[in-house]
Amino acid sequence: MTGESSKAARIAKALDRFAIEIPSWGFANTGTRFGKFLQPAAASTIEEKFADAAEVHALTGVTPTLALHAQWDLPNGIADAPAIRRLEAQYGIRAGSINPNLFQDQAYKYGSICNPDPEVREKATVHMLDCVEIAKRLGSRDIAPWVSDGSNYPGTQSIRKRILWMEESFGRVHAALGPEQRLLIEYKPFEPAFYHTDIADWGMALELARSAGRQAFVLVDTGHHYQAQNIEQIVAWLLHLKRLGGFHFNDRKYADDDLTLGSIDPYQVFRIFHEILISSASKPLDVAFMIDQSHNLKGKVEAMVQTVATAEELFAKAALVDLEELEILQRQCKLVEAEECFRSAFWEDVRPMVREWRRSRGLPADPLLGLAESGYVEKITAERAEQNSKAITSYA
Ligand code: RM4
Ligand code: MN
Ligand code: MN
């Protein structure tokens, strides 16, 4: 094989096992904490979210599952599971991770599973147990809570007691898991709490996962790190400890900005994919790749297609790293050569090869062009504009 055709073959092999989950909330009207700018094409029902997800999957071929947020997508809890099953069949999209909502209810003003009030802790735990049951009914593997708890002022809460309460709650949720299910614990350094956040970093999430049990793992949201943190090192550690559950991909300039994956720092995503690929060269990828983005300014379906296409391209680049060569250069401490070996894969313009892979799999070579040609956005704009114009946008 020539160099180019062996590269194309490596890319095809990598992309054939690539999948990324899209979030239902990525299609809905969202905003900043100062307000929402409504989009006429935004999805406001779970059916519209499924329809948008099906369109993204038809164009990209790698997004077979839709992450669901329990409170937004199943407002009646378990009772809504049959309706979701019908939408799965209708749109050819499976329910993905089930995300409990531990931050919106008025009861959670002073915390959910860390609330000093045992009744509130119970309510939050029962909600997560319901999510386990929802996931069982939908055949979903992952329950992915993000705990927004914390405090704003020193001395106002017992950090230690709150650790115990989390251990207790996650222990109960873990005990309810089916044999194939997983509990993914997400961390975030700040917001909405600003003095202390109960699960502020990967160490806290890891210890909580360990204490919950063998089916608990850490979820790495790329936007949930301080600027200087080395995310791929965290990934390497979690892989080493066999506690990496999955990712919420997005990009950020300052904090939890939820910008399009790779829009600010594509090299970061490449470096993460590289760590995954070294550890799973021949094994199936059991780490869940998920997107956690809110496109407040870009068109939602367009931004999701752009995100997925970018993820494919960065994964393809990471698959081009010559791992054997890199290993030799690392051992010899040939720093410049090792760095060039690594970076040359990143600099490679893989887009023609990714396009070829898409064509060979019966997909549009350029999914964004495919979307433009499909007329889908115009169609949903016409159908949804009136409903969207009635939504509430105010911050205060
Ligand atoms: C958080 C976190 C969670 C998401 C919420 C809405 O920052 O990323 O994954 O569910 O936002
Ligand atoms: Mn997240
Ligand atoms: Mn976030």
Tab-separated table of N, CA and C in Angstrom, residues 27 36 53 124 143 233 257 268-269 292 316 330 333 366:
chain	number	residue	atom	x	y	z
A	27	PHE	N	-30.736	20.988	20.813
A	27	PHE	CA	-31.668	21.425	19.771
A	27	PHE	C	-32.703	22.422	20.297
A	36	LYS	N	-32.436	34.450	26.791
A	36	LYS	CA	-32.379	33.537	25.644
A	36	LYS	C	-32.643	34.343	24.390
A	53	ALA	N	-32.342	14.952	15.739
A	53	ALA	CA	-31.266	13.966	15.927
A	53	ALA	C	-31.217	13.002	14.745
A	124	ALA	N	-33.884	13.847	45.755
A	124	ALA	CA	-32.863	13.826	44.693
A	124	ALA	C	-32.400	12.393	44.402
A	143	ILE	N	-26.264	6.291	33.261
A	143	ILE	CA	-26.981	7.326	34.014
A	143	ILE	C	-25.909	8.348	34.380
A	233	GLN	N	-3.961	14.473	30.433
A	233	GLN	CA	-3.305	13.753	31.536
A	233	GLN	C	-4.351	13.155	32.472
A	257	ASP	N	-18.282	27.241	28.679
A	257	ASP	CA	-18.927	28.047	27.634
A	257	ASP	C	-19.806	27.235	26.688
A	268	GLN	N	-6.502	20.253	21.412
A	268	GLN	CA	-6.902	19.643	22.686
A	268	GLN	C	-7.702	18.354	22.447
A	269	VAL	N	-8.637	18.423	21.536
A	269	VAL	CA	-9.491	17.252	21.273
A	269	VAL	C	-8.645	16.146	20.638
A	292	ASP	N	-21.907	17.904	24.789
A	292	ASP	CA	-22.710	18.718	25.710
A	292	ASP	C	-22.519	20.170	25.282
A	316	ALA	N	-10.015	11.157	13.131
A	316	ALA	CA	-9.237	10.633	11.997
A	316	ALA	C	-7.774	11.067	12.111
A	330	GLN	N	10.025	8.273	21.792
A	330	GLN	CA	9.857	8.640	23.209
A	330	GLN	C	10.921	7.945	24.050
A	333	CYS	N	14.146	9.524	23.823
A	333	CYS	CA	14.093	10.946	24.189
A	333	CYS	C	14.489	11.857	23.032
A	366	ASP	N	-19.989	15.860	2.253
A	366	ASP	CA	-19.924	17.056	3.093
A	366	ASP	C	-21.270	17.192	3.809
